[in-house]
mmCIF file of C-alpha atoms in Angstrom:
data_model
loop_
_atom_site.group_PDB
_atom_site.id
_atom_site.type_symbol
_atom_site.label_atom_id
_atom_site.label_comp_id
_atom_site.label_asym_id
_atom_site.label_seq_id
_atom_site.Cartn_x
_atom_site.Cartn_y
_atom_site.Cartn_z
ATOM 1 C CA MET A 36 71.997 89.935 113.582
ATOM 2 C CA ILE A 37 74.877 90.581 111.928
ATOM 3 C CA ALA A 38 74.731 94.693 112.284
ATOM 4 C CA ASP A 39 73.961 93.862 116.119
ATOM 5 C CA ILE A 40 77.285 92.097 116.759
ATOM 6 C CA VAL A 41 79.044 94.588 114.733
ATOM 7 C CA ALA A 42 77.436 97.241 116.596
ATOM 8 C CA ASP A 43 78.034 95.833 120.018
ATOM 9 C CA THR A 44 81.747 95.066 119.184
ATOM 10 C CA GLN A 45 84.376 96.193 121.538
ATOM 11 C CA TRP A 46 86.647 98.043 118.695
ATOM 12 C CA PRO A 47 89.325 99.071 120.789
ATOM 13 C CA LEU A 48 89.780 95.306 122.151
ATOM 14 C CA VAL A 49 89.502 94.083 118.748
ATOM 15 C CA LEU A 50 92.357 96.327 117.484
ATOM 16 C CA TRP A 51 94.477 95.386 120.237
ATOM 17 C CA PHE A 52 94.524 91.847 119.634
ATOM 18 C CA ILE A 53 95.203 92.770 116.043
ATOM 19 C CA ALA A 54 97.842 95.378 117.010
ATOM 20 C CA ALA A 55 99.483 93.442 120.206
ATOM 21 C CA PRO A 56 100.948 90.584 118.308
ATOM 22 C CA LEU A 57 102.084 92.569 115.483
ATOM 23 C CA LEU A 58 103.953 95.119 117.657
ATOM 24 C CA VAL A 59 105.554 91.903 119.622
ATOM 25 C CA LEU A 60 106.439 90.494 116.083
ATOM 26 C CA ALA A 61 108.257 93.854 115.237
ATOM 27 C CA THR A 62 109.746 94.110 118.323
ATOM 28 C CA LEU A 63 111.460 90.430 117.741
ATOM 29 C CA LEU A 64 112.630 90.928 114.496
ATOM 30 C CA ALA A 65 113.971 94.439 115.103
ATOM 31 C CA ALA A 66 116.020 93.428 118.459
ATOM 32 C CA PRO A 67 118.936 91.963 116.795
ATOM 33 C CA PHE A 68 119.645 94.944 114.725
ATOM 34 C CA VAL A 69 119.261 97.572 117.683
ATOM 35 C CA ILE A 70 121.264 95.276 119.758
ATOM 36 C CA GLY A 71 124.007 94.824 117.145
ATOM 37 C CA ARG A 72 124.176 98.610 116.517
ATOM 38 C CA ILE A 73 124.570 99.291 120.099
ATOM 39 C CA ALA A 74 126.998 96.682 120.526
ATOM 40 C CA GLY A 75 128.856 98.268 117.471
ATOM 41 C CA LEU A 76 129.488 101.599 118.919
ATOM 42 C CA LEU A 77 130.612 100.405 122.055
ATOM 43 C CA ARG A 78 133.082 98.709 120.095
ATOM 44 C CA GLN A 79 134.114 101.699 118.095
ATOM 45 C CA ARG A 80 134.243 103.567 121.563
ATOM 46 C CA ARG A 81 136.390 101.171 123.073
ATOM 47 C CA SER A 82 138.638 100.816 120.343
ATOM 48 C CA ALA A 83 138.878 104.464 119.725
ATOM 49 C CA ARG A 84 139.708 104.994 123.718
ATOM 50 C CA ALA A 85 142.469 102.295 123.259
ATOM 51 C CA ALA A 86 144.003 104.032 120.247
ATOM 52 C CA SER A 87 144.307 107.492 121.474
ATOM 53 C CA PRO A 88 145.572 107.258 125.650
ATOM 54 C CA GLY A 89 147.148 110.920 125.584
ATOM 55 C CA ASP A 90 143.555 112.252 124.843
ATOM 56 C CA ARG A 91 142.450 111.275 128.583
ATOM 57 C CA GLY A 92 142.258 114.323 131.545
#
């Protein structure tokens, strides 16, 4: 009986039910770091642009 259940199980569906929450959790954990990195790069570009106004065409 257990062998029939294992054989009939939709394994891709089971894997998605395991993987999808892990992907969501990883995204939520990584988002602040990614957003902070992008904000830091934009801030750096803005301050560099403000420091050298003569570089513009």
